[in-house]
Tab-separated table of C-alpha atoms in Angstrom:
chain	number	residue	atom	x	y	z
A	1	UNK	CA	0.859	20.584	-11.493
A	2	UNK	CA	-2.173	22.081	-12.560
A	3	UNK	CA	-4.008	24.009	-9.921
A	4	UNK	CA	-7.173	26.725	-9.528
A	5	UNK	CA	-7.078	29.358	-6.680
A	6	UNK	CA	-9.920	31.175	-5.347
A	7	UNK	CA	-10.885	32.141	-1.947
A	8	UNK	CA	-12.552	29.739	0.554
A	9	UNK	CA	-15.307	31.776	1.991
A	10	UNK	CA	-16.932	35.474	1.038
A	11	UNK	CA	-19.693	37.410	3.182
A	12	UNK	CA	-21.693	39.791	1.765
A	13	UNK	CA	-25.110	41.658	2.313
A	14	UNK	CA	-28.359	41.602	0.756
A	15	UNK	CA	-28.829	44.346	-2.321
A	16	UNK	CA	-24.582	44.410	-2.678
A	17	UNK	CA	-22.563	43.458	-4.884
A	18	UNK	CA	-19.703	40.753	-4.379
A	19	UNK	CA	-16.051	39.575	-6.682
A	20	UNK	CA	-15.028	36.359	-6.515
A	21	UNK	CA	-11.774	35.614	-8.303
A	22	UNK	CA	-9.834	32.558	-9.340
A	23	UNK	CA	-6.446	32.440	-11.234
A	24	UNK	CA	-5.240	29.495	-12.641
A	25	UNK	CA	-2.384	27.540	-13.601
A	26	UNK	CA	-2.666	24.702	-16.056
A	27	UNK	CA	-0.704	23.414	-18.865
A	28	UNK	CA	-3.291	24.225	-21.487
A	29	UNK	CA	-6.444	26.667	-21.634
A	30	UNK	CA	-9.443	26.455	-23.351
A	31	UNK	CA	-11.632	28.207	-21.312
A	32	UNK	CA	-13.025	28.860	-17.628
A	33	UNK	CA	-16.446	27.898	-16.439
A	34	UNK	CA	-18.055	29.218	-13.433
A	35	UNK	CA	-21.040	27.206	-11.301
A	36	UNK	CA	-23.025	27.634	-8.817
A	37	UNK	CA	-23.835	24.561	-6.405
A	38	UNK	CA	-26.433	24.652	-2.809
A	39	UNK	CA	-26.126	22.353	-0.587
A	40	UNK	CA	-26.807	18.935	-1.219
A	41	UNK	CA	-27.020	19.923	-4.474
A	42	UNK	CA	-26.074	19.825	-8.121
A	43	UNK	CA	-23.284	22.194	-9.581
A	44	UNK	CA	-25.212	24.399	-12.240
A	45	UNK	CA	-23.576	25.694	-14.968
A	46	UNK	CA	-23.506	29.789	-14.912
A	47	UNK	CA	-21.141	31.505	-17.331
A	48	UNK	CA	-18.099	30.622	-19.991
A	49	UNK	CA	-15.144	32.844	-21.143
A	50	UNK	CA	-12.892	31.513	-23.295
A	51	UNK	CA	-11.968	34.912	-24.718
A	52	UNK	CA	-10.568	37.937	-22.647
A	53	UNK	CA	-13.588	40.452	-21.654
A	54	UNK	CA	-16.566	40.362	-19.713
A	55	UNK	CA	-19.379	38.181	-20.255
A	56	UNK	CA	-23.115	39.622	-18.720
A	57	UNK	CA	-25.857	36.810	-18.029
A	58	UNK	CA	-28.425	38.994	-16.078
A	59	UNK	CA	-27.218	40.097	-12.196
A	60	UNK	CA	-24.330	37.310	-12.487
A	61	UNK	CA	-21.075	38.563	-15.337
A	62	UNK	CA	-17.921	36.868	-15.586
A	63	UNK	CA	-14.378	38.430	-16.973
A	64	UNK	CA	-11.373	36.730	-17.802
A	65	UNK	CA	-7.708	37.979	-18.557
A	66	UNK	CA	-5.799	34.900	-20.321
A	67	UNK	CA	-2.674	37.054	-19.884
A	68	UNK	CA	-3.091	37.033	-16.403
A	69	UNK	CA	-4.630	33.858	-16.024
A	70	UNK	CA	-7.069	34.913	-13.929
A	71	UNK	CA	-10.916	35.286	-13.916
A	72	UNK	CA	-13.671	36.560	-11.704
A	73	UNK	CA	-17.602	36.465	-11.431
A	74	UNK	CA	-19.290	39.531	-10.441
A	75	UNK	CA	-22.577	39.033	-8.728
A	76	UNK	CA	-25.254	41.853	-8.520
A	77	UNK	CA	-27.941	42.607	-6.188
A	78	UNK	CA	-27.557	39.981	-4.051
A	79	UNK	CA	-30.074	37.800	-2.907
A	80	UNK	CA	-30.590	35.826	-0.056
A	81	UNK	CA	-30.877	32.721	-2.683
A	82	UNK	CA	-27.407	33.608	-3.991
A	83	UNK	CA	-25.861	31.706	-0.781
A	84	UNK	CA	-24.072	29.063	-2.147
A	85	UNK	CA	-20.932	27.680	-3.299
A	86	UNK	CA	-19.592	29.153	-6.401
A	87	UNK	CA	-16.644	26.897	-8.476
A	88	UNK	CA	-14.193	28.256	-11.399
A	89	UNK	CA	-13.561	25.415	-13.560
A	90	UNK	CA	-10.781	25.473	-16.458
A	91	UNK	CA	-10.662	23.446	-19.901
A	92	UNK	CA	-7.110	22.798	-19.407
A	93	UNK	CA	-5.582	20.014	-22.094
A	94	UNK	CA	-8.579	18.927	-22.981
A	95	UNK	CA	-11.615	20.609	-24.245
A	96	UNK	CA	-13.578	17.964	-22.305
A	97	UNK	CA	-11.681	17.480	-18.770
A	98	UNK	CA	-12.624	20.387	-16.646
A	99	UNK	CA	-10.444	21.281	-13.567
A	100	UNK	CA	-11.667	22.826	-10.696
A	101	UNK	CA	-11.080	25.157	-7.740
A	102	UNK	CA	-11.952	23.870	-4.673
A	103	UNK	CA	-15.211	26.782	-4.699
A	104	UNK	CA	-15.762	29.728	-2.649
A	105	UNK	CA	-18.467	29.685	0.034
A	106	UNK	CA	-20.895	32.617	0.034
A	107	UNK	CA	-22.289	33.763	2.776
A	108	UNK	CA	-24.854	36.266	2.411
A	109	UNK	CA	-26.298	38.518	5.609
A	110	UNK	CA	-29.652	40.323	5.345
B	1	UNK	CA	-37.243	16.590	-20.908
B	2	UNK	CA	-36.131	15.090	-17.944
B	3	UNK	CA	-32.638	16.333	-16.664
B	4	UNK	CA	-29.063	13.771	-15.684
B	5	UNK	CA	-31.319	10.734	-13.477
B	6	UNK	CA	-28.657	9.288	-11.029
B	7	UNK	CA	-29.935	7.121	-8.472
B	8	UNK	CA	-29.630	5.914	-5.988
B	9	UNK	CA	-29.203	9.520	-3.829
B	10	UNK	CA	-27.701	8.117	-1.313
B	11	UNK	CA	-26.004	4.981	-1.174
B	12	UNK	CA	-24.618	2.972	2.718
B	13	UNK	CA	-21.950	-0.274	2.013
B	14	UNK	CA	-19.690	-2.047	4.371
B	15	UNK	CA	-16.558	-2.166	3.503
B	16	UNK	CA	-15.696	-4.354	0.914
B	17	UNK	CA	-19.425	-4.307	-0.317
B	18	UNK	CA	-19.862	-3.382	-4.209
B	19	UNK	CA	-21.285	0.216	-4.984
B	20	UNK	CA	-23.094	0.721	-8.573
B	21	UNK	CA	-23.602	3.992	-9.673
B	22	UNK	CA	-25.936	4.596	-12.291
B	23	UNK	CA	-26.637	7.666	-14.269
B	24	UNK	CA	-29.247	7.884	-16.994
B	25	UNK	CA	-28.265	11.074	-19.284
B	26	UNK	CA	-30.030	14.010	-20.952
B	27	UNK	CA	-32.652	12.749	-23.646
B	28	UNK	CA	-30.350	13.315	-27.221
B	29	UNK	CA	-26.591	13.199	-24.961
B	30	UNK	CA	-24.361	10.505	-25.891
B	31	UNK	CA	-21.461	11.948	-23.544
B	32	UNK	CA	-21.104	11.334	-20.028
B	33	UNK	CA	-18.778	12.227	-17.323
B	34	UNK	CA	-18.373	11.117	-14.040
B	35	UNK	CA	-16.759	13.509	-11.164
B	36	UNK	CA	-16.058	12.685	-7.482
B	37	UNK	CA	-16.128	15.381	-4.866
B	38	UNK	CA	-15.429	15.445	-1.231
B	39	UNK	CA	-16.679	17.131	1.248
B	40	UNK	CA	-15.495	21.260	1.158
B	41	UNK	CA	-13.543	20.645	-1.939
B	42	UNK	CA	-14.264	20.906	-6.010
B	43	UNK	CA	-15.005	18.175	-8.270
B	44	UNK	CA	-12.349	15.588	-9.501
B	45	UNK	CA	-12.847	14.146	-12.646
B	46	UNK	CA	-12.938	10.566	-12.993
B	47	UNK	CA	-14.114	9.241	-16.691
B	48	UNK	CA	-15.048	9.866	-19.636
B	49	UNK	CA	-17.402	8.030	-21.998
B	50	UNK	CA	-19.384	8.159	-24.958
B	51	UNK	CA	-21.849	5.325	-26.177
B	52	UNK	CA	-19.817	2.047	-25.922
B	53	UNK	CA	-16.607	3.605	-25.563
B	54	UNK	CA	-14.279	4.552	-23.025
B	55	UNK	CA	-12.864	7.792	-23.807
B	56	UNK	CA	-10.221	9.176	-20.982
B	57	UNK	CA	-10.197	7.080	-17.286
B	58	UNK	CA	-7.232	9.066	-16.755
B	59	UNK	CA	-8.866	10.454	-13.447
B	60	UNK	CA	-9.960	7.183	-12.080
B	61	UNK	CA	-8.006	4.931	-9.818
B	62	UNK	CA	-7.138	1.919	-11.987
B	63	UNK	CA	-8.194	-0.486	-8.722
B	64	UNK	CA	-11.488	-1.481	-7.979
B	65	UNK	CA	-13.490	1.418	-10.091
B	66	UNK	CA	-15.092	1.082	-13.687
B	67	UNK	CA	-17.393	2.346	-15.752
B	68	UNK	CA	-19.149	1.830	-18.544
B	69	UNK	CA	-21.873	3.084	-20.963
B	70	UNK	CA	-23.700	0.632	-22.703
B	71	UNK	CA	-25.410	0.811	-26.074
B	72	UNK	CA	-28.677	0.699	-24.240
B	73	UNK	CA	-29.431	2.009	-20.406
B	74	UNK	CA	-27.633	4.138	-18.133
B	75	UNK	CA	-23.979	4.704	-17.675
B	76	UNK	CA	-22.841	2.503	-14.484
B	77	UNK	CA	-19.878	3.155	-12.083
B	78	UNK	CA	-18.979	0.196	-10.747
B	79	UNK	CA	-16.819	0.339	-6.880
B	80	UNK	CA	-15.605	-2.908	-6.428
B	81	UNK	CA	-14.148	-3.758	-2.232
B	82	UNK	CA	-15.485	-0.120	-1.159
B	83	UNK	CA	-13.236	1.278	1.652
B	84	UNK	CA	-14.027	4.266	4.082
B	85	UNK	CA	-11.704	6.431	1.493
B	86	UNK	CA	-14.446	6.364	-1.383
B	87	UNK	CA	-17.041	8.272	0.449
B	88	UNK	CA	-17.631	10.934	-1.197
B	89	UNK	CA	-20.177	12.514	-3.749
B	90	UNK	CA	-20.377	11.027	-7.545
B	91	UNK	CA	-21.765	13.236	-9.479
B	92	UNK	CA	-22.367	12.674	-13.668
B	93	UNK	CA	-23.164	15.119	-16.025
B	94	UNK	CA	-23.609	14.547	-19.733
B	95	UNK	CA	-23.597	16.533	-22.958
B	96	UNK	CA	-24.458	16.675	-26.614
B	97	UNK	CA	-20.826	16.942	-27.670
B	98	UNK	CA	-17.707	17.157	-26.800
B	99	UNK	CA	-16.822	19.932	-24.372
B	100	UNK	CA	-18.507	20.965	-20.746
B	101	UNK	CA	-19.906	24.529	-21.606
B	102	UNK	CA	-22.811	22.611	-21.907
B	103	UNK	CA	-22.689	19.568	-19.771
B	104	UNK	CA	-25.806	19.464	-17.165
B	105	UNK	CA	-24.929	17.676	-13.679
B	106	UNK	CA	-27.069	15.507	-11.830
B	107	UNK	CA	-28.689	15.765	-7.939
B	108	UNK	CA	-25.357	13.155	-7.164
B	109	UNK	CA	-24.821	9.876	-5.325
B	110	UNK	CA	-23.897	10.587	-2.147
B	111	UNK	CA	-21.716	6.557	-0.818
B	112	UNK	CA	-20.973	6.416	2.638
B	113	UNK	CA	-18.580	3.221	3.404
B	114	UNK	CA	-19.241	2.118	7.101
Protein backbone atom coordinates (compact mmCIF):
# COMPACT_ATOMS: atom_id res chain seq x y z
CA UNK A 1 0.00 0.00 0.00
CA UNK A 2 0.98 3.40 -0.25
CA UNK A 3 1.42 5.17 3.03
CA UNK A 4 2.99 8.72 4.59
CA UNK A 5 4.47 8.74 8.17
CA UNK A 6 5.00 11.65 10.27
CA UNK A 7 4.52 12.27 13.84
CA UNK A 8 1.09 13.02 15.43
CA UNK A 9 1.81 15.88 17.69
CA UNK A 10 5.10 18.35 18.24
CA UNK A 11 5.48 21.09 21.12
CA UNK A 12 7.63 23.72 20.79
CA UNK A 13 8.32 27.32 22.21
CA UNK A 14 8.00 30.69 20.97
CA UNK A 15 11.41 32.17 19.12
CA UNK A 16 12.61 28.12 18.51
CA UNK A 17 12.97 26.31 15.97
CA UNK A 18 11.03 22.92 15.28
CA UNK A 19 11.61 19.49 12.45
CA UNK A 20 8.87 17.82 11.39
CA UNK A 21 9.57 14.79 9.23
CA UNK A 22 7.60 12.45 7.03
CA UNK A 23 8.95 9.44 4.99
CA UNK A 24 7.02 7.88 2.54
CA UNK A 25 6.25 4.87 0.75
CA UNK A 26 4.41 4.94 -2.53
CA UNK A 27 4.64 3.20 -5.75
CA UNK A 28 5.62 6.26 -7.72
CA UNK A 29 7.13 9.83 -6.76
CA UNK A 30 6.78 12.95 -8.22
CA UNK A 31 7.17 15.12 -5.54
CA UNK A 32 6.20 16.04 -1.78
CA UNK A 33 4.10 18.97 -0.78
CA UNK A 34 3.92 20.35 2.61
CA UNK A 35 0.65 22.50 4.08
CA UNK A 36 -0.27 24.14 6.69
CA UNK A 37 -4.06 23.93 7.89
CA UNK A 38 -5.80 25.92 11.46
CA UNK A 39 -8.56 24.82 12.69
CA UNK A 40 -11.64 24.88 10.92
CA UNK A 41 -9.71 25.78 8.26
CA UNK A 42 -8.36 25.39 4.76
CA UNK A 43 -5.04 23.40 4.05
CA UNK A 44 -2.61 26.11 2.50
CA UNK A 45 -0.13 25.20 0.31
CA UNK A 46 3.60 25.96 1.82
CA UNK A 47 6.54 24.38 0.01
CA UNK A 48 7.36 21.66 -3.00
CA UNK A 49 10.48 19.43 -3.48
CA UNK A 50 10.53 17.31 -6.12
CA UNK A 51 14.32 17.32 -6.30
CA UNK A 52 16.74 16.26 -3.39
CA UNK A 53 17.97 19.55 -1.35
CA UNK A 54 16.52 22.12 0.63
CA UNK A 55 14.02 24.48 -0.45
CA UNK A 56 13.92 28.15 1.75
CA UNK A 57 10.46 30.13 1.59
CA UNK A 58 11.18 32.76 4.36
CA UNK A 59 11.19 31.23 8.29
CA UNK A 60 9.45 27.92 6.82
CA UNK A 61 12.33 25.45 4.38
CA UNK A 62 11.63 22.10 3.32
CA UNK A 63 14.38 19.19 2.34
CA UNK A 64 13.84 16.07 0.75
CA UNK A 65 16.12 12.89 0.24
CA UNK A 66 14.36 10.68 -2.64
CA UNK A 67 16.94 8.03 -1.68
CA UNK A 68 15.66 7.90 1.58
CA UNK A 69 12.27 8.69 0.91
CA UNK A 70 11.94 10.95 3.41
CA UNK A 71 11.34 14.75 3.82
CA UNK A 72 11.10 17.34 6.53
CA UNK A 73 9.97 21.08 7.03
CA UNK A 74 12.02 23.18 9.16
CA UNK A 75 10.20 26.01 10.81
CA UNK A 76 12.06 29.14 12.20
CA UNK A 77 11.32 31.54 14.83
CA UNK A 78 8.31 30.31 15.86
CA UNK A 79 5.33 32.13 16.32
CA UNK A 80 2.46 31.80 18.31
CA UNK A 81 0.43 31.84 14.77
CA UNK A 82 2.52 28.86 13.63
CA UNK A 83 0.09 26.49 15.83
CA UNK A 84 -1.43 24.43 13.49
CA UNK A 85 -1.54 21.29 11.70
CA UNK A 86 1.15 20.76 9.24
CA UNK A 87 0.50 17.76 6.29
CA UNK A 88 3.30 16.11 3.89
CA UNK A 89 1.58 15.24 0.81
CA UNK A 90 3.27 13.00 -2.06
CA UNK A 91 2.59 13.00 -6.00
CA UNK A 92 2.70 9.35 -6.02
CA UNK A 93 1.43 7.72 -9.62
CA UNK A 94 0.00 10.53 -10.63
CA UNK A 95 1.21 14.00 -10.99
CA UNK A 96 -2.32 15.07 -9.99
CA UNK A 97 -3.47 12.60 -7.00
CA UNK A 98 -1.75 13.78 -3.92
CA UNK A 99 -1.43 11.39 -0.89
CA UNK A 100 -1.27 12.45 2.42
CA UNK A 101 0.02 11.91 5.97
CA UNK A 102 -2.38 12.03 8.43
CA UNK A 103 -0.51 15.78 9.67
CA UNK A 104 1.36 16.60 12.67
CA UNK A 105 -0.22 18.81 15.35
CA UNK A 106 1.86 21.75 16.56
CA UNK A 107 1.66 22.92 19.62
CA UNK A 108 3.44 25.96 20.36
CA UNK A 109 4.08 27.34 24.24
CA UNK A 110 5.00 30.99 24.88
CA UNK B 1 -9.79 37.47 -7.52
CA UNK B 2 -11.87 35.64 -5.37
CA UNK B 3 -10.31 32.32 -3.98
CA UNK B 4 -12.10 28.20 -4.23
CA UNK B 5 -16.15 29.43 -3.11
CA UNK B 6 -17.63 26.19 -1.53
CA UNK B 7 -20.76 26.60 0.17
CA UNK B 8 -22.61 25.68 2.03
CA UNK B 9 -19.94 25.68 5.30
CA UNK B 10 -21.68 23.56 7.04
CA UNK B 11 -24.18 21.26 5.92
CA UNK B 12 -26.96 18.92 8.74
CA UNK B 13 -29.04 15.79 6.73
CA UNK B 14 -30.88 12.89 8.14
CA UNK B 15 -29.94 9.96 7.06
CA UNK B 16 -30.87 9.08 3.81
CA UNK B 17 -31.33 12.88 2.94
CA UNK B 18 -29.30 14.08 -0.32
CA UNK B 19 -26.11 16.30 0.34
CA UNK B 20 -24.90 18.70 -2.69
CA UNK B 21 -21.68 20.02 -2.51
CA UNK B 22 -20.83 22.79 -4.57
CA UNK B 23 -17.54 24.39 -5.27
CA UNK B 24 -17.08 27.38 -7.54
CA UNK B 25 -13.17 27.42 -8.61
CA UNK B 26 -10.37 29.97 -8.99
CA UNK B 27 -11.27 32.66 -11.76
CA UNK B 28 -9.01 31.09 -15.05
CA UNK B 29 -8.95 27.09 -13.25
CA UNK B 30 -10.55 24.52 -15.24
CA UNK B 31 -9.31 21.66 -12.74
CA UNK B 32 -10.95 20.66 -9.71
CA UNK B 33 -10.46 18.18 -7.04
CA UNK B 34 -12.46 17.07 -4.40
CA UNK B 35 -10.84 15.56 -0.98
CA UNK B 36 -12.64 14.16 2.10
CA UNK B 37 -11.07 14.38 5.51
CA UNK B 38 -12.05 13.17 8.87
CA UNK B 39 -11.63 14.34 11.87
CA UNK B 40 -7.55 14.05 13.17
CA UNK B 41 -6.61 12.50 9.93
CA UNK B 42 -5.20 13.87 6.28
CA UNK B 43 -7.12 14.37 3.26
CA UNK B 44 -8.43 11.46 1.00
CA UNK B 45 -8.82 12.13 -2.41
CA UNK B 46 -11.99 11.54 -4.01
CA UNK B 47 -12.26 12.96 -7.84
CA UNK B 48 -10.94 14.44 -10.29
CA UNK B 49 -12.40 16.70 -12.99
CA UNK B 50 -11.79 19.09 -15.56
CA UNK B 51 -14.57 21.08 -17.53
CA UNK B 52 -17.15 18.41 -18.61
CA UNK B 53 -15.06 15.57 -17.94
CA UNK B 54 -14.48 13.13 -15.40
CA UNK B 55 -10.92 12.54 -15.07
CA UNK B 56 -9.95 9.83 -12.13
CA UNK B 57 -13.08 8.83 -9.44
CA UNK B 58 -10.72 6.28 -8.45
CA UNK B 59 -10.95 7.64 -4.75
CA UNK B 60 -14.65 7.83 -4.57
CA UNK B 61 -16.98 5.14 -3.41
CA UNK B 62 -18.80 4.02 -6.57
CA UNK B 63 -22.33 4.06 -4.31
CA UNK B 64 -24.28 6.93 -3.74
CA UNK B 65 -21.43 9.78 -4.53
CA UNK B 66 -20.93 11.80 -7.89
CA UNK B 67 -19.65 14.59 -9.20
CA UNK B 68 -19.63 16.61 -11.86
CA UNK B 69 -18.34 19.87 -13.47
CA UNK B 70 -20.45 21.40 -15.84
CA UNK B 71 -19.58 23.60 -18.80
CA UNK B 72 -21.09 26.46 -16.90
CA UNK B 73 -21.35 26.87 -12.81
CA UNK B 74 -19.72 25.22 -10.06
CA UNK B 75 -18.47 21.74 -9.68
CA UNK B 76 -21.26 19.71 -7.58
CA UNK B 77 -20.74 16.61 -5.32
CA UNK B 78 -23.66 14.94 -5.19
CA UNK B 79 -24.28 12.29 -1.69
CA UNK B 80 -27.10 10.39 -2.52
CA UNK B 81 -28.91 8.17 0.99
CA UNK B 82 -26.27 10.05 3.38
CA UNK B 83 -25.38 7.73 6.34
CA UNK B 84 -23.66 8.74 9.72
CA UNK B 85 -20.26 7.32 7.92
CA UNK B 86 -20.04 10.39 5.41
CA UNK B 87 -19.53 13.01 7.98
CA UNK B 88 -16.70 14.37 7.44
CA UNK B 89 -15.04 17.54 5.81
CA UNK B 90 -15.18 18.01 1.76
CA UNK B 91 -12.87 20.09 0.84
CA UNK B 92 -12.14 21.19 -3.22
CA UNK B 93 -9.32 22.81 -4.48
CA UNK B 94 -8.72 23.69 -8.11
CA UNK B 95 -5.84 24.57 -10.41
CA UNK B 96 -4.71 25.98 -13.70
CA UNK B 97 -3.23 22.68 -14.84
CA UNK B 98 -2.57 19.57 -14.18
CA UNK B 99 -0.63 18.92 -10.99
CA UNK B 100 -1.30 20.21 -7.12
CA UNK B 101 1.90 22.42 -6.55
CA UNK B 102 -0.46 24.88 -7.31
CA UNK B 103 -3.91 23.82 -6.42
CA UNK B 104 -5.63 26.42 -3.81
CA UNK B 105 -8.20 24.69 -1.26
CA UNK B 106 -11.31 26.04 -0.16
CA UNK B 107 -12.76 27.07 3.66
CA UNK B 108 -14.58 23.20 3.22
CA UNK B 109 -18.05 21.74 3.72
CA UNK B 110 -18.23 20.51 6.87
CA UNK B 111 -21.81 17.38 6.52
CA UNK B 112 -22.91 16.11 9.64
CA UNK B 113 -25.49 13.03 9.04
CA UNK B 114 -27.88 12.89 12.14
Amino acid sequence: GQSLEQPSEVTAVEGAIVQINCTYQTSGFYGLSWYQQHDGGAPTFLSYNALDGLEETGRFSSFLSRSDSYGYLLLQELQMKDSASYFCAVEGDSNYQLIWGAGTKLIIKP
Amino acid sequence: NAGVMQNPRHLVRRRGQEARLRCSPMKGHSHVYWYRQLPEEGLKFMVYLQKENIIDESGMPKERFSAEFPKEGPSILRIQQVVRGDSAAYFCASSAGTGNTEAFFGQGTRLTVV
